[in-house]
mmCIF file of C-alpha atoms in Angstrom:
data_model
loop_
_atom_site.group_PDB
_atom_site.id
_atom_site.type_symbol
_atom_site.label_atom_id
_atom_site.label_comp_id
_atom_site.label_asym_id
_atom_site.label_seq_id
_atom_site.Cartn_x
_atom_site.Cartn_y
_atom_site.Cartn_z
ATOM 1 C CA MET O 111 -16.539 15.331 12.824
ATOM 2 C CA ASN O 112 -15.331 14.165 9.507
ATOM 3 C CA GLN O 113 -18.087 14.511 6.735
ATOM 4 C CA LYS O 114 -19.155 11.865 4.060
ATOM 5 C CA ILE O 115 -17.762 12.465 0.399
ATOM 6 C CA ILE O 116 -16.485 9.425 -0.874
ATOM 7 C CA SER O 117 -18.077 6.365 -1.368
ATOM 8 C CA VAL O 118 -17.458 2.696 -0.875
ATOM 9 C CA PRO O 119 -16.409 1.501 -4.550
ATOM 10 C CA GLN O 120 -14.268 4.486 -4.337
ATOM 11 C CA LEU O 121 -12.359 3.455 -0.983
ATOM 12 C CA ILE O 122 -12.071 0.462 -2.743
ATOM 13 C CA THR O 123 -10.437 2.380 -5.907
ATOM 14 C CA LEU O 124 -7.951 3.341 -3.527
ATOM 15 C CA PHE O 125 -6.647 1.464 -2.104
ATOM 16 C CA MET O 126 -6.422 -1.104 -5.080
ATOM 17 C CA ILE O 127 -4.017 1.184 -7.107
ATOM 18 C CA ASN O 128 -2.614 1.996 -3.695
ATOM 19 C CA ARG O 129 -2.053 -2.141 -3.503
ATOM 20 C CA LEU O 130 -1.501 -2.639 -7.181
ATOM 21 C CA VAL O 131 2.474 -0.434 -6.630
ATOM 22 C CA ILE O 132 3.134 -2.338 -4.396
ATOM 23 C CA SER O 133 2.109 -5.707 -5.867
ATOM 24 C CA MET O 134 4.186 -4.373 -9.548
ATOM 25 C CA THR O 135 7.537 -4.064 -7.602
ATOM 26 C CA PHE O 136 7.535 -7.583 -6.292
ATOM 27 C CA GLY O 137 9.864 -10.093 -6.605
ATOM 28 C CA SER O 138 12.869 -12.707 -4.244
ATOM 29 C CA SER O 139 14.801 -9.154 -4.495
ATOM 30 C CA SER O 140 11.358 -7.582 -2.073
ATOM 31 C CA ILE O 141 11.828 -10.825 0.548
ATOM 32 C CA ASN O 142 15.368 -11.622 0.096
ATOM 33 C CA ASN O 143 13.857 -15.652 -1.286
ATOM 34 C CA HIS O 144 14.297 -16.745 -4.296
ATOM 35 C CA ASN O 145 11.124 -18.834 -4.414
ATOM 36 C CA ILE O 146 8.136 -16.073 -5.290
ATOM 37 C CA TRP O 147 5.960 -19.281 -6.518
ATOM 38 C CA ASP O 148 5.190 -20.577 -2.754
ATOM 39 C CA CYS O 149 3.949 -16.679 -2.183
ATOM 40 C CA ILE O 150 0.705 -17.790 -4.402
ATOM 41 C CA ILE O 151 0.570 -19.935 -0.637
ATOM 42 C CA SER O 152 1.865 -16.912 1.524
ATOM 43 C CA SER O 153 -0.887 -14.259 -0.769
ATOM 44 C CA LEU O 154 -3.629 -16.306 0.423
ATOM 45 C CA LEU O 155 -2.738 -16.711 4.330
ATOM 46 C CA VAL O 156 -1.957 -13.700 4.695
ATOM 47 C CA PHE O 157 -5.996 -12.764 2.909
ATOM 48 C CA ILE O 158 -7.078 -14.792 5.681
ATOM 49 C CA ILE O 159 -4.676 -12.449 7.984
ATOM 50 C CA THR O 160 -5.863 -9.099 6.508
ATOM 51 C CA PHE O 161 -9.447 -9.889 8.000
ATOM 52 C CA ILE O 162 -8.502 -10.524 11.208
ATOM 53 C CA LEU O 163 -6.547 -7.519 11.706
ATOM 54 C CA ILE O 164 -9.116 -4.761 9.964
ATOM 55 C CA ILE O 165 -11.338 -5.784 13.104
ATOM 56 C CA PRO O 166 -10.075 -3.458 16.229
ATOM 57 C CA MET O 167 -10.352 -0.433 13.061
ATOM 58 C CA MET O 168 -14.031 -2.212 11.952
ATOM 59 C CA ILE O 169 -15.358 -1.748 15.700
ATOM 60 C CA LEU O 170 -13.598 0.898 16.116
ATOM 61 C CA PHE O 171 -15.198 2.779 13.205
ATOM 62 C CA LYS O 172 -18.796 1.217 14.817
ATOM 63 C CA ASN O 173 -18.589 2.965 18.093
ATOM 64 C CA ASN O 174 -17.061 6.053 16.589
ATOM 65 C CA GLU O 175 -18.781 6.357 13.136
ATOM 66 C CA ASN O 176 -18.427 9.978 12.720
ATOM 67 C CA LEU O 177 -14.209 10.300 14.057
ATOM 68 C CA ASP O 178 -11.183 9.509 12.192
ATOM 69 C CA ILE O 179 -8.970 7.687 14.275
ATOM 70 C CA THR O 180 -6.864 10.845 15.020
ATOM 71 C CA ASP O 181 -10.058 12.232 16.583
ATOM 72 C CA ILE O 182 -10.412 8.946 18.467
ATOM 73 C CA ASN O 183 -7.103 9.262 20.085
ATOM 74 C CA GLU O 184 -7.343 12.517 21.289
ATOM 75 C CA LYS O 185 -10.712 11.678 22.823
ATOM 76 C CA ILE O 186 -9.693 7.945 24.556
ATOM 77 C CA LEU O 187 -5.713 9.107 25.422
ATOM 78 C CA GLY O 188 -6.420 13.266 26.071
ATOM 79 C CA LYS O 189 -2.851 14.830 24.998
ATOM 80 C CA PHE O 190 -1.295 11.163 24.797
ATOM 81 C CA GLY O 191 -3.097 10.632 21.197
ATOM 82 C CA LYS O 192 -1.655 13.776 19.759
ATOM 83 C CA ILE O 193 1.864 11.675 20.165
ATOM 84 C CA ILE O 194 -0.162 8.883 18.337
ATOM 85 C CA SER O 195 -1.177 10.630 15.885
ATOM 86 C CA VAL O 196 1.869 11.621 14.921
ATOM 87 C CA ILE O 197 3.379 8.611 14.130
ATOM 88 C CA TYR O 198 0.966 8.152 12.324
ATOM 89 C CA ALA O 199 1.487 11.176 9.971
ATOM 90 C CA PHE O 200 5.461 9.616 10.538
ATOM 91 C CA TYR O 201 3.760 6.484 8.532
ATOM 92 C CA PHE O 202 1.942 7.623 6.021
ATOM 93 C CA LEU O 203 5.175 9.796 5.116
ATOM 94 C CA LEU O 204 7.032 6.312 6.046
ATOM 95 C CA SER O 205 5.141 4.839 3.084
ATOM 96 C CA CYS O 206 5.737 6.908 0.268
ATOM 97 C CA THR O 207 9.485 7.382 0.473
ATOM 98 C CA TYR O 208 9.730 3.771 0.501
ATOM 99 C CA THR O 209 7.271 4.242 -2.793
ATOM 100 C CA LEU O 210 9.200 6.350 -4.797
ATOM 101 C CA SER O 211 13.082 4.771 -3.519
ATOM 102 C CA ASN O 212 11.520 1.921 -5.154
ATOM 103 C CA PHE O 213 10.739 3.599 -8.411
ATOM 104 C CA LYS O 214 14.011 5.900 -7.717
ATOM 105 C CA ILE O 215 16.035 2.513 -8.235
ATOM 106 C CA PHE O 216 13.883 1.272 -10.474
ATOM 107 C CA ILE O 217 14.591 4.131 -13.236
ATOM 108 C CA GLU O 218 17.622 4.458 -12.221
ATOM 109 C CA SER O 219 18.843 0.617 -12.824
ATOM 110 C CA VAL O 220 17.096 -0.279 -15.576
ATOM 111 C CA ILE O 221 15.652 2.368 -17.659
ATOM 112 C CA ASN O 222 18.706 5.149 -16.761
ATOM 113 C CA PRO O 223 15.922 7.623 -18.955
ATOM 114 C CA PRO O 224 18.234 10.552 -20.192
ATOM 115 C CA ILE O 225 16.884 13.434 -17.477
ATOM 116 C CA SER O 226 17.690 13.439 -14.132
ATOM 117 C CA PHE O 227 15.827 11.812 -11.423
ATOM 118 C CA LEU O 228 15.972 14.237 -9.526
ATOM 119 C CA VAL O 229 13.962 16.357 -11.739
ATOM 120 C CA LEU O 230 11.337 13.480 -12.398
ATOM 121 C CA LEU O 231 11.058 12.933 -8.547
ATOM 122 C CA THR O 232 10.193 16.844 -7.629
ATOM 123 C CA SER O 233 8.172 17.240 -10.810
ATOM 124 C CA ILE O 234 5.952 14.251 -9.632
ATOM 125 C CA ILE O 235 5.959 14.716 -5.839
ATOM 126 C CA ILE O 236 4.904 19.015 -6.902
ATOM 127 C CA PHE O 237 1.680 17.134 -8.883
ATOM 128 C CA ALA O 238 0.868 14.843 -5.811
ATOM 129 C CA CYS O 239 1.407 17.763 -3.793
ATOM 130 C CA TYR O 240 -1.090 20.048 -5.441
ATOM 131 C CA SER O 241 -3.845 16.572 -5.422
ATOM 132 C CA ALA O 242 -3.661 15.721 -1.420
ATOM 133 C CA ALA O 243 -3.855 20.146 -1.340
ATOM 134 C CA LYS O 244 -7.199 19.688 -3.718
ATOM 135 C CA GLY O 245 -8.706 17.247 -0.069
ATOM 136 C CA ILE O 246 -10.215 13.605 -1.040
ATOM 137 C CA ASN O 247 -12.865 14.282 -2.841
ATOM 138 C CA ALA O 248 -10.459 14.853 -5.881
ATOM 139 C CA ILE O 249 -8.192 12.407 -5.204
ATOM 140 C CA ALA O 250 -10.604 9.760 -5.012
ATOM 141 C CA ARG O 251 -11.862 11.267 -8.308
ATOM 142 C CA ALA O 252 -8.912 10.786 -9.842
ATOM 143 C CA GLY O 253 -8.110 7.745 -8.645
ATOM 144 C CA VAL O 254 -11.655 6.029 -10.565
ATOM 145 C CA ILE O 255 -10.291 7.452 -13.992
ATOM 146 C CA ILE O 256 -6.831 5.735 -13.435
ATOM 147 C CA LEU O 257 -8.224 1.977 -11.886
ATOM 148 C CA PHE O 258 -10.300 2.467 -15.482
ATOM 149 C CA LEU O 259 -7.470 2.344 -17.730
ATOM 150 C CA THR O 260 -4.775 0.170 -15.299
ATOM 151 C CA PHE O 261 -7.587 -2.084 -15.237
ATOM 152 C CA PHE O 262 -7.955 -2.262 -19.563
ATOM 153 C CA LEU O 263 -4.376 -2.156 -19.640
ATOM 154 C CA LEU O 264 -4.081 -4.801 -16.983
ATOM 155 C CA ILE O 265 -6.439 -6.840 -19.345
ATOM 156 C CA MET O 266 -3.381 -6.580 -22.332
ATOM 157 C CA ILE O 267 -0.791 -7.143 -20.424
ATOM 158 C CA TYR O 268 -2.324 -11.084 -18.711
ATOM 159 C CA ILE O 269 -3.254 -11.719 -21.939
ATOM 160 C CA SER O 270 -0.046 -11.314 -23.080
ATOM 161 C CA LEU O 271 2.579 -12.664 -21.199
ATOM 162 C CA PHE O 272 0.089 -15.411 -20.569
ATOM 163 C CA LYS O 273 0.321 -17.009 -23.951
ATOM 164 C CA LEU O 274 4.018 -17.349 -22.745
ATOM 165 C CA ILE O 275 3.623 -19.700 -19.848
ATOM 166 C CA ASP O 276 5.910 -22.236 -19.669
ATOM 167 C CA PHE O 277 3.681 -24.994 -17.113
ATOM 168 C CA THR O 278 7.467 -26.876 -16.841
ATOM 169 C CA ASN O 279 8.329 -23.672 -14.905
ATOM 170 C CA PHE O 280 5.650 -24.391 -12.218
ATOM 171 C CA ARG O 281 7.528 -26.731 -9.416
ATOM 172 C CA PRO O 282 5.875 -28.221 -6.288
ATOM 173 C CA PHE O 283 5.261 -26.278 -3.221
ATOM 174 C CA PHE O 284 7.950 -25.684 -0.735
ATOM 175 C CA TYR O 285 10.381 -27.660 -3.142
ATOM 176 C CA GLU O 286 13.217 -25.646 -1.314
ATOM 177 C CA ASN O 287 12.533 -25.339 2.616
ATOM 178 C CA TYR O 288 9.339 -23.917 4.384
ATOM 179 C CA ASN O 289 11.234 -19.127 4.584
ATOM 180 C CA SER O 290 9.297 -18.137 0.871
ATOM 181 C CA LEU O 291 5.713 -18.826 2.972
ATOM 182 C CA THR O 292 6.786 -16.635 6.124
ATOM 183 C CA ASP O 293 9.047 -14.029 4.026
ATOM 184 C CA GLY O 294 5.667 -13.336 1.587
ATOM 185 C CA ILE O 295 3.881 -13.484 4.503
ATOM 186 C CA PHE O 296 6.404 -11.050 6.004
ATOM 187 C CA PHE O 297 6.227 -8.828 2.695
ATOM 188 C CA MET O 298 2.666 -9.115 2.476
ATOM 189 C CA LEU O 299 1.280 -7.905 5.195
ATOM 190 C CA SER O 300 4.415 -5.432 6.300
ATOM 191 C CA ARG O 301 3.379 -3.413 3.268
ATOM 192 C CA MET O 302 -0.427 -3.182 4.598
ATOM 193 C CA SER O 303 -1.217 0.154 4.575
ATOM 194 C CA CYS O 304 -4.336 -0.765 3.631
ATOM 195 C CA ILE O 305 -4.580 -0.939 6.757
ATOM 196 C CA PRO O 306 -4.392 2.147 8.733
ATOM 197 C CA ALA O 307 -5.065 4.077 6.025
ATOM 198 C CA MET O 308 -8.828 2.797 6.965
ATOM 199 C CA GLY O 309 -8.356 5.013 10.473
ATOM 200 C CA MET O 310 -9.299 8.023 8.801
ATOM 201 C CA LEU O 311 -10.832 7.034 5.317
ATOM 202 C CA LEU O 312 -13.852 5.440 6.398
ATOM 203 C CA PRO O 313 -15.432 7.850 9.081
ATOM 204 C CA MET O 314 -15.656 10.888 5.515
ATOM 205 C CA CYS O 315 -16.790 6.796 3.555
ATOM 206 C CA PHE O 316 -20.858 6.054 2.712
ATOM 207 C CA GLY O 317 -22.711 3.119 1.669
ATOM 208 C CA ASN O 318 -21.918 -0.954 2.915
ATOM 209 C CA ILE O 319 -18.215 -0.740 4.013
ATOM 210 C CA LYS O 320 -17.961 -3.763 5.421
ATOM 211 C CA LYS O 321 -19.522 -5.621 2.109
ATOM 212 C CA GLY O 322 -17.110 -2.775 0.395
ATOM 213 C CA ILE O 323 -13.658 -3.858 2.563
ATOM 214 C CA ILE O 324 -14.008 -7.616 2.176
ATOM 215 C CA THR O 325 -14.493 -6.728 -1.801
ATOM 216 C CA TRP O 326 -11.265 -5.197 -1.511
ATOM 217 C CA ASN O 327 -9.876 -8.336 -0.277
ATOM 218 C CA PHE O 328 -10.525 -10.562 -2.471
ATOM 219 C CA LEU O 329 -9.429 -8.345 -5.203
ATOM 220 C CA VAL O 330 -5.781 -8.360 -3.601
ATOM 221 C CA LEU O 331 -5.548 -11.986 -3.374
ATOM 222 C CA PHE O 332 -6.648 -12.037 -7.537
ATOM 223 C CA LEU O 333 -4.302 -8.955 -7.700
ATOM 224 C CA MET O 334 -1.284 -11.009 -5.626
ATOM 225 C CA SER O 335 -1.954 -14.651 -6.856
ATOM 226 C CA SER O 336 -2.238 -13.775 -10.323
ATOM 227 C CA MET O 337 1.417 -12.030 -10.515
ATOM 228 C CA ILE O 338 3.025 -14.738 -8.669
ATOM 229 C CA PHE O 339 1.420 -16.872 -11.048
ATOM 230 C CA LEU O 340 2.261 -14.976 -14.570
ATOM 231 C CA VAL O 341 6.426 -14.152 -13.535
ATOM 232 C CA THR O 342 6.311 -17.440 -12.563
ATOM 233 C CA GLY O 343 4.884 -19.377 -15.203
ATOM 234 C CA VAL O 344 6.658 -16.448 -17.776
ATOM 235 C CA LEU O 345 10.095 -16.542 -16.611
ATOM 236 C CA GLY O 346 10.437 -19.226 -14.693
ATOM 237 C CA GLU O 347 14.245 -19.115 -12.294
ATOM 238 C CA LEU O 348 15.465 -16.102 -13.925
ATOM 239 C CA SER O 349 12.458 -14.991 -11.808
ATOM 240 C CA ASP O 350 15.182 -14.945 -8.289
ATOM 241 C CA ILE O 351 17.698 -13.091 -9.892
ATOM 242 C CA LYS O 352 15.806 -9.803 -11.426
ATOM 243 C CA LEU O 353 15.405 -7.014 -9.818
ATOM 244 C CA PHE O 354 11.617 -6.463 -11.085
ATOM 245 C CA PRO O 355 10.157 -9.743 -12.471
ATOM 246 C CA ILE O 356 7.366 -8.034 -13.180
ATOM 247 C CA TYR O 357 8.741 -5.195 -15.747
ATOM 248 C CA THR O 358 11.057 -8.581 -16.797
ATOM 249 C CA ALA O 359 7.906 -10.407 -17.922
ATOM 250 C CA THR O 360 6.022 -7.695 -19.481
ATOM 251 C CA SER O 361 9.703 -6.202 -21.962
ATOM 252 C CA ALA O 362 9.291 -9.746 -23.622
ATOM 253 C CA ALA O 363 5.453 -9.905 -24.213
ATOM 254 C CA LYS O 364 3.516 -8.343 -26.664
ATOM 255 C CA ILE O 365 -0.176 -7.926 -28.357
ATOM 256 C CA SER O 366 -1.349 -8.427 -32.140
ATOM 257 C CA LYS O 367 0.616 -4.954 -33.192
ATOM 258 C CA PHE O 368 1.599 -3.813 -29.706
ATOM 259 C CA GLU O 369 5.253 -4.056 -28.335
ATOM 260 C CA ASN O 370 7.633 -3.073 -25.487
ATOM 261 C CA LEU O 371 4.254 -3.968 -23.801
ATOM 262 C CA ASP O 372 7.195 -3.309 -20.581
ATOM 263 C CA SER O 373 6.224 0.669 -21.441
ATOM 264 C CA LEU O 374 2.578 -0.141 -19.950
ATOM 265 C CA TYR O 375 3.945 -1.265 -17.361
ATOM 266 C CA LEU O 376 6.107 1.534 -16.376
ATOM 267 C CA GLY O 377 2.523 3.796 -17.201
ATOM 268 C CA LEU O 378 0.532 1.919 -14.421
ATOM 269 C CA TRP O 379 3.172 1.990 -12.017
ATOM 270 C CA THR O 380 4.038 5.889 -11.907
ATOM 271 C CA ALA O 381 0.482 6.904 -12.650
ATOM 272 C CA GLY O 382 -0.076 4.531 -9.644
ATOM 273 C CA ILE O 383 2.348 6.193 -7.811
ATOM 274 C CA PHE O 384 1.683 9.687 -7.970
ATOM 275 C CA LEU O 385 -2.518 8.417 -6.658
ATOM 276 C CA LYS O 386 -0.892 6.784 -3.551
ATOM 277 C CA LEU O 387 1.797 10.222 -3.077
ATOM 278 C CA SER O 388 -1.839 12.123 -3.252
ATOM 279 C CA LEU O 389 -3.713 10.216 -1.054
ATOM 280 C CA PHE O 390 -0.262 9.472 2.033
ATOM 281 C CA LEU O 391 0.457 13.029 1.745
ATOM 282 C CA ASN O 392 -3.268 13.899 2.399
ATOM 283 C CA LEU O 393 -3.621 11.807 5.508
ATOM 284 C CA SER O 394 -0.610 12.377 7.107
ATOM 285 C CA SER O 395 -1.155 16.340 6.468
ATOM 286 C CA GLU O 396 -4.152 15.833 8.338
ATOM 287 C CA CYS O 397 -3.483 14.061 11.174
ATOM 288 C CA LEU O 398 -0.388 16.259 11.606
ATOM 289 C CA ARG O 399 -2.957 19.559 10.863
ATOM 290 C CA LYS O 400 -5.384 18.080 14.321
ATOM 291 C CA SER O 401 -2.687 17.675 16.644
ATOM 292 C CA PHE O 402 -0.926 21.006 15.779
ATOM 293 C CA GLY O 403 -3.690 22.711 15.323
ATOM 294 C CA ARG O 404 -5.708 24.300 12.778
ATOM 295 C CA LYS O 405 -2.743 24.801 10.578
ATOM 296 C CA SER O 406 -3.340 25.152 6.757
ATOM 297 C CA ASN O 407 -3.642 21.647 5.281
ATOM 298 C CA LYS O 408 -1.565 23.400 2.002
ATOM 299 C CA ILE O 409 1.291 25.414 3.621
ATOM 300 C CA ILE O 410 2.181 21.585 5.859
ATOM 301 C CA ILE O 411 1.269 19.259 2.524
ATOM 302 C CA PHE O 412 4.183 21.456 0.707
ATOM 303 C CA LEU O 413 6.964 21.463 3.685
ATOM 304 C CA LEU O 414 5.935 16.853 3.486
ATOM 305 C CA GLY O 415 7.037 17.675 -0.237
ATOM 306 C CA ILE O 416 9.936 18.992 0.936
ATOM 307 C CA ILE O 417 10.653 15.663 3.065
ATOM 308 C CA LEU O 418 10.174 13.200 0.549
ATOM 309 C CA ILE O 419 11.869 15.923 -1.876
ATOM 310 C CA ILE O 420 15.536 15.320 1.024
ATOM 311 C CA THR O 421 15.070 11.703 1.920
ATOM 312 C CA ASN O 422 15.017 10.773 -1.542
ATOM 313 C CA MET O 423 18.425 11.957 -3.170
ATOM 314 C CA PHE O 424 20.167 9.805 -0.132
ATOM 315 C CA VAL O 425 18.074 6.763 -1.382
ATOM 316 C CA LYS O 426 21.075 4.582 -2.042
ATOM 317 C CA ILE O 427 20.061 0.527 -3.423
ATOM 318 C CA SER O 428 22.216 -0.686 -1.308
ATOM 319 C CA ASN O 429 20.256 0.103 1.600
ATOM 320 C CA ILE O 430 16.712 0.009 0.602
ATOM 321 C CA MET O 431 16.474 -2.938 2.340
ATOM 322 C CA SER O 432 17.834 -1.677 5.286
ATOM 323 C CA GLY O 433 17.136 0.905 8.048
ATOM 324 C CA ILE O 434 13.100 1.646 7.589
ATOM 325 C CA PHE O 435 13.256 0.505 4.668
ATOM 326 C CA ASP O 436 13.561 -3.102 6.572
ATOM 327 C CA THR O 437 11.167 -5.252 6.684
ATOM 328 C CA ARG O 438 11.058 -5.943 9.953
ATOM 329 C CA PHE O 439 11.061 -2.221 10.802
ATOM 330 C CA LEU O 440 7.776 -2.068 8.231
ATOM 331 C CA PHE O 441 6.070 -5.056 10.018
ATOM 332 C CA PHE O 442 5.359 -3.727 12.989
ATOM 333 C CA MET O 443 5.130 -0.287 11.838
ATOM 334 C CA THR O 444 2.288 -1.899 10.033
ATOM 335 C CA ILE O 445 1.107 -4.123 13.105
ATOM 336 C CA PHE O 446 1.390 -0.751 15.336
ATOM 337 C CA THR O 447 -0.545 1.213 13.408
ATOM 338 C CA ALA O 448 -3.656 -0.983 11.439
ATOM 339 C CA PHE O 449 -4.289 -3.599 14.922
ATOM 340 C CA LEU O 450 -2.373 -2.256 18.453
ATOM 341 C CA VAL O 451 -3.727 1.106 18.226
ATOM 342 C CA PRO O 452 -6.976 -0.246 17.722
ATOM 343 C CA LEU O 453 -7.302 -2.817 19.847
ATOM 344 C CA ILE O 454 -5.482 -0.899 22.833
ATOM 345 C CA LEU O 455 -8.231 1.746 22.551
ATOM 346 C CA LEU O 456 -10.207 -0.517 22.206
ATOM 347 C CA ILE O 457 -9.170 -1.657 25.501
ATOM 348 C CA ILE O 458 -9.030 1.370 27.243
ATOM 349 C CA LYS O 459 -12.504 2.726 26.591
ATOM 350 C CA LYS O 460 -14.196 -0.422 27.678
ATOM 351 C CA ILE O 461 -11.965 -0.210 31.252
ATOM 352 C CA SER O 462 -12.927 3.887 31.055
ATOM 353 C CA LYS O 463 -16.932 2.423 30.600
ATOM 354 C CA PHE O 464 -16.216 -0.676 33.142
ATOM 355 C CA LYS O 465 -15.314 1.854 35.188
ATOM 356 C CA GLN O 466 -18.085 3.948 34.985
ATOM 357 C CA GLU O 467 -20.759 1.976 35.818
ATOM 358 C CA PRO O 468 -22.393 2.369 39.021
ATOM 359 C CA GLU O 469 -22.005 -0.617 41.075
ATOM 360 C CA ILE O 470 -25.918 -2.612 42.653
#
């Protein structure tokens, strides 16, 4: 049984920051394609597909309002449900690992700071573990502050970049082929970790959830499409060869007396990573705690933090898009946890209810 401890606006805040972390790394290298302008159509199609993917989770929540996905797993599937809950824990931890891996590549290949990345990584994870141990309520409150600052900084970046747009950089859609459309869809959906997170967070949320989810999806559409529009308009074909094109675009921007807006980019991304790690470490620990008994949540979070540090010590640029970080694997894991598990639970519950109905 879960208490209603966060509001719908706080839920949207957490999801928007999570999506911002993914959006700020988007580029040609992410989708293995050279036409990110076509991905503005991909974002529109993903907007529609997202509503479809959410349906089973929303129905499941409506029928079990005070239970999260781990509770429902165990209720319907028994002991096997604990295995599914462990898979959710793995997925949330995988999302953290992928985010930190991207951050590592950015720091080492673009920033090259005077301090070791291991020191920086350890510091971020320690603070994230502390925040995760404080609970969802504390994370949500921190998210509101971070989103407010993010909104202000994004306005500055958008205004500065809009002045640099060259409309000759916009080529006709699908100028070469349709591969960029499908590659963009698979990339965006494979990183849609907010939907599995709904399985844990919706029972804790009070307010008009349906309206909140619709608002969030519209905001994600605006965020992705506006970033693709600005990067294409500012960089043109240069965006095809840059590892982090959004960072490259902000590096060339300035507004009034403010220069080096790339520092704003780094600040936004780091704050977003901190909040995402806090949220997903908390969710992963909750899944494991409920699967293996009422052990200390703080101990589990601490152990997960150690796993993150060790894992990211061995990540290299050459394997960031392969193995468990391969888009196909991430896509399967996201669809499995976001859509297939809730759908299967609904079907099993419907069949069980049908068998229990007395014959006339």
